[in-house]
Amino acid sequence: MNNIDQQYKALLQDILDNGVEKKDRTRTGTRSVFGRQIRHKMSDGFPLITTKKMAWKSIVVELLWFLRGDTNIKYLVDNDCHIWDGDCFANYVRNFTKYVDSLPEDSEIEFIINKDKFINKIKTDAEFAEKWGELGPIYGKQWRQWQGYTKEGWSMWYDQIQRVLHLLKTDPDSRRMMVSAWNVGELDQMVLPPCHYGWQVYTRELSGEERMELYQTGEYTNGIVKLGGVQWEHEWMDTWEPNVPKRAISLMWNQRSVDTPLGLPFNIASYGLLLMLLAKEVNMVPDELIGNLGDCHIYNNQIDGIKEQLTREPYPLPKVQLDFDYSYFDGYIVEWDKIAIEQIKLVDYQSHPAIKIPLSN
């Protein structure tokens, strides 16, 4: 069942029908509504929009970049992901003059006015990339290295992802399994303040019937021949097949600003994939994905593309295979850079053609 495309199309139509005209920082102009929600059951398929072709590899690369704690676009550019090119180049243009003015008068530094040349320079010149490819303390830094202080007043880095994983393994009913990117003290150092600024996970125990169903599908077993039609107790199943999950895990993210035509389909898929990665690490079943959306807008120059998309009928949702395990990781410390992009595979994805929709930076 593809309910996610229908919800997405309904939101687009809602904005067209009920959105108010609003100014924005890009001076493009938007139609906007406030306070919407999207919900998706992961058992219905992976939530990748089918009414236009999505850049799957870019979604995977960006999420792994976040999880690595990286904030420089060099990794993205090297892996042909260009989601952040515009913001990075705009930051370069804004700050180049101030940078040059601080150098000795005889310094000869070329200003690159073309974005494509700028991105190629990032890819080929490590020193240039280190200086101008940096986006500030955005998502990856906050997720993995939030700066705080101990009770004694010592500065300390907090790895929010590892803290969530630790709670999932030791106290899965905790209501404190949250990650925030909205670090007020560092917002002015970011090229772009976080749009999706926080997320939370929630787990529940699976019933015996749910665990039996998982066992019979074979998805959560090691290929052992199964005896169908028998109602097993939890303890008996644990004895014979401890790999069958005992819990389901859901994820809810919060987003202050939603570029609905371009950004939201990426956000939905990215958090769906994050939910799967967390679930695999703690041997739980991905359950429900929920997005709480603040200012949902369509830029005025995106309307024609949206009208085309609204005429399209959705295809069945694809699946995602995670072809790796965490067995080589160190205890609670997941080394995200050991996960290869190619180990996260999209299966049976069918979609309508891509739609060229402008991005406003």
mmCIF file of C-alpha atoms in Angstrom:
data_model
loop_
_atom_site.group_PDB
_atom_site.id
_atom_site.type_symbol
_atom_site.label_atom_id
_atom_site.label_comp_id
_atom_site.label_asym_id
_atom_site.label_seq_id
_atom_site.Cartn_x
_atom_site.Cartn_y
_atom_site.Cartn_z
ATOM 1 C CA MET A 1 0.000 0.000 0.000
ATOM 2 C CA ASN A 2 1.383 3.407 -0.984
ATOM 3 C CA ASN A 3 -0.227 5.826 1.435
ATOM 4 C CA ILE A 4 2.821 8.093 1.691
ATOM 5 C CA ASP A 5 2.499 9.387 -1.880
ATOM 6 C CA GLN A 6 -1.190 10.101 -1.263
ATOM 7 C CA GLN A 7 -0.430 12.013 1.942
ATOM 8 C CA TYR A 8 2.303 13.938 0.180
ATOM 9 C CA LYS A 9 0.059 14.885 -2.741
ATOM 10 C CA ALA A 10 -2.688 15.913 -0.307
ATOM 11 C CA LEU A 11 -0.243 18.237 1.469
ATOM 12 C CA LEU A 12 0.834 19.812 -1.829
ATOM 13 C CA GLN A 13 -2.811 20.382 -2.765
ATOM 14 C CA ASP A 14 -3.524 21.773 0.709
ATOM 15 C CA ILE A 15 -0.775 24.368 0.268
ATOM 16 C CA LEU A 16 -2.006 25.333 -3.192
ATOM 17 C CA ASP A 17 -5.603 25.650 -1.997
ATOM 18 C CA ASN A 18 -5.127 27.128 1.476
ATOM 19 C CA GLY A 19 -1.624 28.559 1.577
ATOM 20 C CA VAL A 20 -1.089 32.224 2.372
ATOM 21 C CA GLU A 21 1.408 34.375 0.499
ATOM 22 C CA LYS A 22 4.566 34.900 2.544
ATOM 23 C CA LYS A 23 7.916 36.578 2.001
ATOM 24 C CA ASP A 24 11.081 34.570 2.620
ATOM 25 C CA ARG A 25 14.829 35.048 2.989
ATOM 26 C CA THR A 26 15.462 34.077 -0.668
ATOM 27 C CA ARG A 27 13.022 36.780 -1.916
ATOM 28 C CA THR A 28 11.338 34.195 -4.152
ATOM 29 C CA GLY A 29 7.990 34.245 -2.362
ATOM 30 C CA THR A 30 6.009 31.269 -1.080
ATOM 31 C CA ARG A 31 2.572 29.847 -0.419
ATOM 32 C CA SER A 32 2.551 28.482 3.105
ATOM 33 C CA VAL A 33 0.480 26.541 5.644
ATOM 34 C CA PHE A 34 1.449 25.785 9.232
ATOM 35 C CA GLY A 35 1.310 22.657 11.368
ATOM 36 C CA ARG A 36 0.827 19.424 9.425
ATOM 37 C CA GLN A 37 1.735 15.788 10.074
ATOM 38 C CA ILE A 38 2.708 12.766 7.976
ATOM 39 C CA ARG A 39 2.534 9.192 9.299
ATOM 40 C CA HIS A 40 3.767 6.035 7.619
ATOM 41 C CA LYS A 41 3.851 2.355 8.619
ATOM 42 C CA MET A 42 7.192 0.944 7.578
ATOM 43 C CA SER A 43 5.572 -2.453 7.011
ATOM 44 C CA ASP A 44 3.796 -0.895 4.010
ATOM 45 C CA GLY A 45 7.115 -0.409 2.210
ATOM 46 C CA PHE A 46 9.981 2.053 2.192
ATOM 47 C CA PRO A 47 8.672 5.665 2.092
ATOM 48 C CA LEU A 48 10.325 6.870 -1.109
ATOM 49 C CA ILE A 49 8.052 9.055 -3.227
ATOM 50 C CA THR A 50 7.124 7.439 -6.562
ATOM 51 C CA THR A 51 5.274 10.310 -8.288
ATOM 52 C CA LYS A 52 8.689 11.613 -9.344
ATOM 53 C CA LYS A 53 12.065 9.900 -9.543
ATOM 54 C CA MET A 54 14.107 10.437 -6.391
ATOM 55 C CA ALA A 55 17.902 10.669 -6.154
ATOM 56 C CA TRP A 56 18.334 7.689 -3.850
ATOM 57 C CA LYS A 57 22.124 7.745 -3.647
ATOM 58 C CA SER A 58 22.089 11.394 -2.535
ATOM 59 C CA ILE A 59 19.690 10.520 0.284
ATOM 60 C CA VAL A 60 21.970 7.718 1.496
ATOM 61 C CA VAL A 61 25.155 9.784 1.193
ATOM 62 C CA GLU A 62 23.722 12.750 3.104
ATOM 63 C CA LEU A 63 22.450 10.596 5.985
ATOM 64 C CA LEU A 64 25.774 8.758 6.329
ATOM 65 C CA TRP A 65 27.475 12.174 6.257
ATOM 66 C CA PHE A 66 25.307 13.305 9.180
ATOM 67 C CA LEU A 67 25.983 10.102 11.114
ATOM 68 C CA ARG A 68 29.745 10.430 10.582
ATOM 69 C CA GLY A 69 29.570 13.819 12.278
ATOM 70 C CA ASP A 70 30.895 15.519 9.138
ATOM 71 C CA THR A 71 30.102 19.150 8.288
ATOM 72 C CA ASN A 72 32.297 19.672 5.220
ATOM 73 C CA ILE A 73 30.815 19.090 1.758
ATOM 74 C CA LYS A 74 33.989 17.375 0.493
ATOM 75 C CA TYR A 75 32.549 13.939 1.376
ATOM 76 C CA LEU A 76 29.278 14.821 -0.374
ATOM 77 C CA VAL A 77 30.963 16.161 -3.502
ATOM 78 C CA ASP A 78 33.305 13.164 -3.707
ATOM 79 C CA ASN A 79 30.224 10.915 -3.702
ATOM 80 C CA ASP A 80 28.306 12.961 -6.280
ATOM 81 C CA CYS A 81 25.820 14.389 -3.775
ATOM 82 C CA HIS A 82 25.104 18.065 -4.410
ATOM 83 C CA ILE A 83 22.332 18.858 -1.924
ATOM 84 C CA TRP A 84 24.466 21.425 -0.075
ATOM 85 C CA ASP A 85 26.348 22.951 -3.035
ATOM 86 C CA GLY A 86 24.195 26.071 -3.220
ATOM 87 C CA ASP A 87 24.378 26.898 0.487
ATOM 88 C CA CYS A 88 28.133 26.331 0.559
ATOM 89 C CA PHE A 89 28.779 28.484 -2.511
ATOM 90 C CA ALA A 90 26.526 31.269 -1.190
ATOM 91 C CA ASN A 91 28.492 31.233 2.062
ATOM 92 C CA TYR A 92 31.751 31.476 0.100
ATOM 93 C CA VAL A 93 30.462 34.477 -1.872
ATOM 94 C CA ARG A 94 29.301 36.226 1.329
ATOM 95 C CA ASN A 95 32.557 35.722 3.189
ATOM 96 C CA PHE A 96 35.287 35.878 0.541
ATOM 97 C CA THR A 97 35.701 39.657 0.627
ATOM 98 C CA LYS A 98 36.008 39.723 4.419
ATOM 99 C CA TYR A 99 38.556 36.922 4.213
ATOM 100 C CA VAL A 100 40.697 38.655 1.567
ATOM 101 C CA ASP A 101 40.565 41.964 3.456
ATOM 102 C CA SER A 102 42.210 40.257 6.428
ATOM 103 C CA LEU A 103 45.193 39.048 4.366
ATOM 104 C CA PRO A 104 48.434 40.911 3.534
ATOM 105 C CA GLU A 105 48.148 43.305 0.579
ATOM 106 C CA ASP A 106 50.429 41.216 -1.647
ATOM 107 C CA SER A 107 48.262 38.068 -1.304
ATOM 108 C CA GLU A 108 47.043 36.771 -4.660
ATOM 109 C CA ILE A 109 43.878 34.742 -4.198
ATOM 110 C CA GLU A 110 41.445 34.211 -7.047
ATOM 111 C CA PHE A 111 37.733 34.687 -6.430
ATOM 112 C CA ILE A 112 35.681 31.954 -8.131
ATOM 113 C CA ILE A 113 32.433 33.422 -9.404
ATOM 114 C CA ASN A 114 31.063 30.234 -11.013
ATOM 115 C CA LYS A 115 29.425 27.640 -8.719
ATOM 116 C CA ASP A 116 30.444 24.658 -10.868
ATOM 117 C CA LYS A 117 34.083 25.768 -10.784
ATOM 118 C CA PHE A 118 33.790 26.270 -7.030
ATOM 119 C CA ILE A 119 32.500 22.718 -6.508
ATOM 120 C CA ASN A 120 35.230 21.286 -8.743
ATOM 121 C CA LYS A 121 37.794 23.189 -6.657
ATOM 122 C CA ILE A 122 36.314 21.599 -3.522
ATOM 123 C CA LYS A 123 36.728 18.190 -5.116
ATOM 124 C CA THR A 124 40.284 18.628 -6.354
ATOM 125 C CA ASP A 125 41.952 20.965 -3.837
ATOM 126 C CA ALA A 126 42.024 19.599 -0.274
ATOM 127 C CA GLU A 127 43.303 22.833 1.244
ATOM 128 C CA PHE A 128 40.603 24.873 -0.488
ATOM 129 C CA ALA A 129 37.949 22.339 0.584
ATOM 130 C CA GLU A 130 39.047 22.492 4.199
ATOM 131 C CA LYS A 131 38.666 26.278 4.177
ATOM 132 C CA TRP A 132 35.572 26.799 2.017
ATOM 133 C CA GLY A 133 33.752 23.470 2.130
ATOM 134 C CA GLU A 134 32.912 23.860 5.816
ATOM 135 C CA LEU A 135 29.265 24.578 6.677
ATOM 136 C CA GLY A 136 29.681 25.261 10.368
ATOM 137 C CA PRO A 137 28.281 23.239 13.299
ATOM 138 C CA ILE A 138 25.232 21.866 11.450
ATOM 139 C CA TYR A 139 23.490 18.486 11.819
ATOM 140 C CA GLY A 140 26.451 16.108 11.958
ATOM 141 C CA LYS A 141 28.313 18.140 14.536
ATOM 142 C CA GLN A 142 25.267 18.488 16.803
ATOM 143 C CA TRP A 143 24.249 14.834 16.453
ATOM 144 C CA ARG A 144 27.724 13.533 17.288
ATOM 145 C CA GLN A 145 29.578 16.338 19.125
ATOM 146 C CA TRP A 146 27.160 18.597 20.993
ATOM 147 C CA GLN A 147 29.277 20.813 23.207
ATOM 148 C CA GLY A 148 28.220 20.878 26.844
ATOM 149 C CA TYR A 149 29.685 20.963 30.323
ATOM 150 C CA THR A 150 30.103 18.546 33.203
ATOM 151 C CA LYS A 151 28.823 19.313 36.689
ATOM 152 C CA GLU A 152 32.346 20.412 37.517
ATOM 153 C CA GLY A 153 32.305 22.944 34.682
ATOM 154 C CA TRP A 154 34.582 21.087 32.275
ATOM 155 C CA SER A 155 33.806 21.366 28.551
ATOM 156 C CA MET A 156 32.681 18.058 27.062
ATOM 157 C CA TRP A 157 31.430 16.678 23.731
ATOM 158 C CA TYR A 158 28.192 14.648 23.800
ATOM 159 C CA ASP A 159 27.496 12.008 21.148
ATOM 160 C CA GLN A 160 23.700 12.089 20.994
ATOM 161 C CA ILE A 161 23.433 9.140 18.597
ATOM 162 C CA GLN A 162 25.406 6.844 20.858
ATOM 163 C CA ARG A 163 23.400 7.993 23.876
ATOM 164 C CA VAL A 164 20.175 7.002 22.082
ATOM 165 C CA LEU A 165 21.619 3.623 21.114
ATOM 166 C CA HIS A 166 22.746 3.036 24.700
ATOM 167 C CA LEU A 167 19.230 3.756 26.006
ATOM 168 C CA LEU A 168 17.646 1.557 23.333
ATOM 169 C CA LYS A 169 19.780 -1.341 24.571
ATOM 170 C CA THR A 170 19.570 -0.701 28.310
ATOM 171 C CA ASP A 171 16.269 1.151 28.893
ATOM 172 C CA PRO A 172 14.084 0.847 25.765
ATOM 173 C CA ASP A 173 11.007 2.306 27.517
ATOM 174 C CA SER A 174 12.877 5.552 28.223
ATOM 175 C CA ARG A 175 11.160 8.769 27.163
ATOM 176 C CA ARG A 176 14.521 10.502 26.810
ATOM 177 C CA MET A 177 15.708 8.978 23.537
ATOM 178 C CA MET A 178 15.968 12.273 21.685
ATOM 179 C CA VAL A 179 18.451 14.024 19.386
ATOM 180 C CA SER A 180 18.491 17.779 18.811
ATOM 181 C CA ALA A 181 20.285 19.840 16.178
ATOM 182 C CA TRP A 182 18.914 23.181 17.426
ATOM 183 C CA ASN A 183 21.905 24.400 19.430
ATOM 184 C CA VAL A 184 20.939 28.015 20.168
ATOM 185 C CA GLY A 185 24.465 28.988 21.137
ATOM 186 C CA GLU A 186 25.845 27.951 17.738
ATOM 187 C CA LEU A 187 23.070 28.920 15.318
ATOM 188 C CA ASP A 188 24.925 32.030 14.167
ATOM 189 C CA GLN A 189 27.916 29.870 13.171
ATOM 190 C CA MET A 190 25.853 27.661 10.839
ATOM 191 C CA VAL A 191 25.521 28.297 7.116
ATOM 192 C CA LEU A 192 21.847 27.321 7.509
ATOM 193 C CA PRO A 193 20.055 26.708 10.819
ATOM 194 C CA PRO A 194 18.532 23.207 10.983
ATOM 195 C CA CYS A 195 15.228 22.784 9.159
ATOM 196 C CA HIS A 196 14.548 19.368 10.710
ATOM 197 C CA TYR A 197 15.746 20.276 14.154
ATOM 198 C CA GLY A 198 15.114 17.209 16.309
ATOM 199 C CA TRP A 199 13.884 13.640 16.479
ATOM 200 C CA GLN A 200 12.762 11.081 19.032
ATOM 201 C CA VAL A 201 12.407 7.302 19.069
ATOM 202 C CA TYR A 202 9.855 5.142 20.857
ATOM 203 C CA THR A 203 9.720 1.374 21.308
ATOM 204 C CA ARG A 204 7.069 -1.138 22.277
ATOM 205 C CA GLU A 205 7.069 -4.851 23.000
ATOM 206 C CA LEU A 206 5.909 -7.143 20.216
ATOM 207 C CA SER A 207 3.175 -9.651 20.949
ATOM 208 C CA GLY A 208 3.787 -13.372 20.571
ATOM 209 C CA GLU A 209 1.643 -13.327 17.423
ATOM 210 C CA GLU A 210 3.700 -10.493 15.918
ATOM 211 C CA ARG A 211 6.972 -12.280 16.659
ATOM 212 C CA MET A 212 5.633 -15.507 15.193
ATOM 213 C CA GLU A 213 4.645 -13.682 12.025
ATOM 214 C CA LEU A 214 8.142 -12.205 11.756
ATOM 215 C CA TYR A 215 9.638 -15.647 12.209
ATOM 216 C CA GLN A 216 7.456 -17.158 9.512
ATOM 217 C CA THR A 217 8.409 -14.486 6.969
ATOM 218 C CA GLY A 218 12.076 -15.373 7.395
ATOM 219 C CA GLU A 219 13.144 -11.729 7.294
ATOM 220 C CA TYR A 220 14.475 -11.818 10.849
ATOM 221 C CA THR A 221 15.903 -15.322 10.933
ATOM 222 C CA ASN A 222 19.142 -16.910 9.812
ATOM 223 C CA GLY A 223 17.609 -19.125 7.161
ATOM 224 C CA ILE A 224 16.482 -21.905 9.526
ATOM 225 C CA VAL A 225 13.586 -24.031 8.250
ATOM 226 C CA LYS A 226 10.436 -22.865 10.014
ATOM 227 C CA LEU A 227 7.456 -24.813 11.325
ATOM 228 C CA GLY A 228 4.390 -22.816 10.283
ATOM 229 C CA GLY A 229 1.069 -22.687 12.048
ATOM 230 C CA VAL A 230 2.361 -23.203 15.593
ATOM 231 C CA GLN A 231 1.758 -20.605 18.310
ATOM 232 C CA TRP A 232 4.976 -20.226 20.224
ATOM 233 C CA GLU A 233 5.517 -18.594 23.571
ATOM 234 C CA HIS A 234 8.129 -15.856 23.809
ATOM 235 C CA GLU A 235 10.480 -17.953 25.936
ATOM 236 C CA TRP A 236 10.337 -20.929 23.594
ATOM 237 C CA MET A 237 11.035 -18.742 20.575
ATOM 238 C CA ASP A 238 13.941 -17.069 22.357
ATOM 239 C CA THR A 239 15.446 -20.465 23.058
ATOM 240 C CA TRP A 240 15.352 -21.595 19.440
ATOM 241 C CA GLU A 241 15.738 -18.354 17.509
ATOM 242 C CA PRO A 242 17.060 -15.419 19.567
ATOM 243 C CA ASN A 243 17.346 -13.297 16.420
ATOM 244 C CA VAL A 244 13.580 -12.710 16.302
ATOM 245 C CA PRO A 245 13.080 -9.123 17.579
ATOM 246 C CA LYS A 246 11.218 -8.530 20.813
ATOM 247 C CA ARG A 247 10.391 -4.875 20.139
ATOM 248 C CA ALA A 248 9.228 -2.474 17.452
ATOM 249 C CA ILE A 249 10.766 0.985 17.121
ATOM 250 C CA SER A 250 9.168 4.172 15.788
ATOM 251 C CA LEU A 251 10.742 7.529 14.947
ATOM 252 C CA MET A 252 9.216 11.012 14.966
ATOM 253 C CA TRP A 253 11.050 14.042 13.614
ATOM 254 C CA ASN A 254 10.193 17.738 13.975
ATOM 255 C CA GLN A 255 10.744 20.263 11.204
ATOM 256 C CA ARG A 256 10.414 24.041 11.471
ATOM 257 C CA SER A 257 10.702 24.832 7.741
ATOM 258 C CA VAL A 258 9.563 22.504 4.959
ATOM 259 C CA ASP A 259 10.416 23.056 1.289
ATOM 260 C CA THR A 260 7.583 20.703 0.429
ATOM 261 C CA PRO A 261 8.321 20.060 -3.281
ATOM 262 C CA LEU A 262 12.076 19.496 -2.928
ATOM 263 C CA GLY A 263 13.098 18.959 0.689
ATOM 264 C CA LEU A 264 10.252 16.965 2.209
ATOM 265 C CA PRO A 265 10.553 13.847 -0.004
ATOM 266 C CA PHE A 266 14.256 13.708 0.965
ATOM 267 C CA ASN A 267 13.443 14.200 4.653
ATOM 268 C CA ILE A 268 10.830 11.437 4.665
ATOM 269 C CA ALA A 269 13.172 8.932 3.024
ATOM 270 C CA SER A 270 16.175 9.995 5.110
ATOM 271 C CA TYR A 271 14.394 9.518 8.427
ATOM 272 C CA GLY A 272 12.876 6.268 7.177
ATOM 273 C CA LEU A 273 16.392 5.042 6.469
ATOM 274 C CA LEU A 274 17.662 6.307 9.828
ATOM 275 C CA LEU A 275 14.873 4.352 11.526
ATOM 276 C CA MET A 276 15.978 1.212 9.685
ATOM 277 C CA LEU A 277 19.633 1.728 10.634
ATOM 278 C CA LEU A 278 18.780 2.183 14.311
ATOM 279 C CA ALA A 279 16.414 -0.794 14.259
ATOM 280 C CA LYS A 280 19.071 -3.043 12.754
ATOM 281 C CA GLU A 281 21.652 -2.024 15.355
ATOM 282 C CA VAL A 282 19.351 -2.883 18.296
ATOM 283 C CA ASN A 283 17.504 -5.812 16.627
ATOM 284 C CA MET A 284 14.066 -4.183 16.564
ATOM 285 C CA VAL A 285 11.409 -3.926 13.866
ATOM 286 C CA PRO A 286 10.920 -0.549 12.126
ATOM 287 C CA ASP A 287 7.364 0.406 12.999
ATOM 288 C CA GLU A 288 6.000 3.910 12.402
ATOM 289 C CA LEU A 289 7.591 7.011 10.887
ATOM 290 C CA ILE A 290 6.037 10.345 11.875
ATOM 291 C CA GLY A 291 6.859 13.848 10.672
ATOM 292 C CA ASN A 292 5.655 16.960 12.533
ATOM 293 C CA LEU A 293 5.870 19.797 10.034
ATOM 294 C CA GLY A 294 5.875 23.532 10.831
ATOM 295 C CA ASP A 295 5.948 26.061 7.979
ATOM 296 C CA CYS A 296 5.077 23.928 4.932
ATOM 297 C CA HIS A 297 5.646 25.985 1.811
ATOM 298 C CA ILE A 298 5.858 25.920 -1.963
ATOM 299 C CA TYR A 299 8.029 28.537 -3.623
ATOM 300 C CA ASN A 300 6.261 30.513 -6.317
ATOM 301 C CA ASN A 301 8.652 29.239 -8.991
ATOM 302 C CA GLN A 302 7.840 25.604 -8.095
ATOM 303 C CA ILE A 303 4.107 25.657 -8.772
ATOM 304 C CA ASP A 304 4.165 24.427 -12.392
ATOM 305 C CA GLY A 305 6.200 21.336 -11.453
ATOM 306 C CA ILE A 306 3.886 20.593 -8.547
ATOM 307 C CA LYS A 307 0.803 20.751 -10.744
ATOM 308 C CA GLU A 308 2.402 18.155 -13.010
ATOM 309 C CA GLN A 309 3.187 15.883 -10.073
ATOM 310 C CA LEU A 310 -0.365 16.081 -8.744
ATOM 311 C CA THR A 311 -1.671 14.454 -11.954
ATOM 312 C CA ARG A 312 0.421 11.320 -11.430
ATOM 313 C CA GLU A 313 -0.771 8.101 -9.831
ATOM 314 C CA PRO A 314 1.588 6.457 -7.293
ATOM 315 C CA TYR A 315 3.376 3.161 -7.860
ATOM 316 C CA PRO A 316 3.841 0.471 -5.175
ATOM 317 C CA LEU A 317 6.517 1.362 -2.630
ATOM 318 C CA PRO A 318 10.003 -0.161 -2.885
ATOM 319 C CA LYS A 319 12.045 -1.977 -0.251
ATOM 320 C CA VAL A 320 15.472 -1.263 1.206
ATOM 321 C CA GLN A 321 18.061 -3.936 2.021
ATOM 322 C CA LEU A 322 20.847 -3.308 4.530
ATOM 323 C CA ASP A 323 23.610 -5.639 3.382
ATOM 324 C CA PHE A 324 25.922 -5.289 6.365
ATOM 325 C CA ASP A 325 25.973 -6.113 10.040
ATOM 326 C CA TYR A 326 27.287 -4.335 13.104
ATOM 327 C CA SER A 327 29.341 -7.263 14.335
ATOM 328 C CA TYR A 328 32.630 -5.497 13.640
ATOM 329 C CA PHE A 329 31.677 -2.405 15.615
ATOM 330 C CA ASP A 330 32.962 -1.756 19.118
ATOM 331 C CA GLY A 331 30.239 -2.364 21.695
ATOM 332 C CA TYR A 332 27.893 0.613 21.819
ATOM 333 C CA ILE A 333 30.146 2.644 19.501
ATOM 334 C CA VAL A 334 28.869 2.329 15.944
ATOM 335 C CA GLU A 335 31.546 3.332 13.452
ATOM 336 C CA TRP A 336 29.297 4.787 10.788
ATOM 337 C CA ASP A 337 32.150 5.417 8.357
ATOM 338 C CA LYS A 338 32.524 1.639 7.966
ATOM 339 C CA ILE A 339 29.142 1.407 6.261
ATOM 340 C CA ALA A 340 29.608 1.560 2.481
ATOM 341 C CA ILE A 341 27.046 3.428 0.399
ATOM 342 C CA GLU A 342 26.674 0.339 -1.788
ATOM 343 C CA GLN A 343 25.608 -1.749 1.224
ATOM 344 C CA ILE A 344 22.325 0.178 1.430
ATOM 345 C CA LYS A 345 20.299 -1.057 -1.528
ATOM 346 C CA LEU A 346 17.014 0.144 -2.973
ATOM 347 C CA VAL A 347 14.938 -2.735 -4.337
ATOM 348 C CA ASP A 348 11.969 -2.700 -6.762
ATOM 349 C CA TYR A 349 11.750 1.083 -7.074
ATOM 350 C CA GLN A 350 9.350 2.158 -9.787
ATOM 351 C CA SER A 351 8.618 5.839 -10.315
ATOM 352 C CA HIS A 352 7.450 8.511 -12.687
ATOM 353 C CA PRO A 353 10.158 10.637 -14.375
ATOM 354 C CA ALA A 354 12.025 13.292 -12.436
ATOM 355 C CA ILE A 355 10.581 16.811 -12.342
ATOM 356 C CA LYS A 356 12.937 19.775 -12.586
ATOM 357 C CA ILE A 357 11.957 21.976 -9.627
ATOM 358 C CA PRO A 358 14.009 25.070 -8.717
ATOM 359 C CA LEU A 359 15.879 25.257 -5.413
ATOM 360 C CA SER A 360 15.900 28.599 -3.627
ATOM 361 C CA ASN A 361 19.023 29.265 -1.525
#
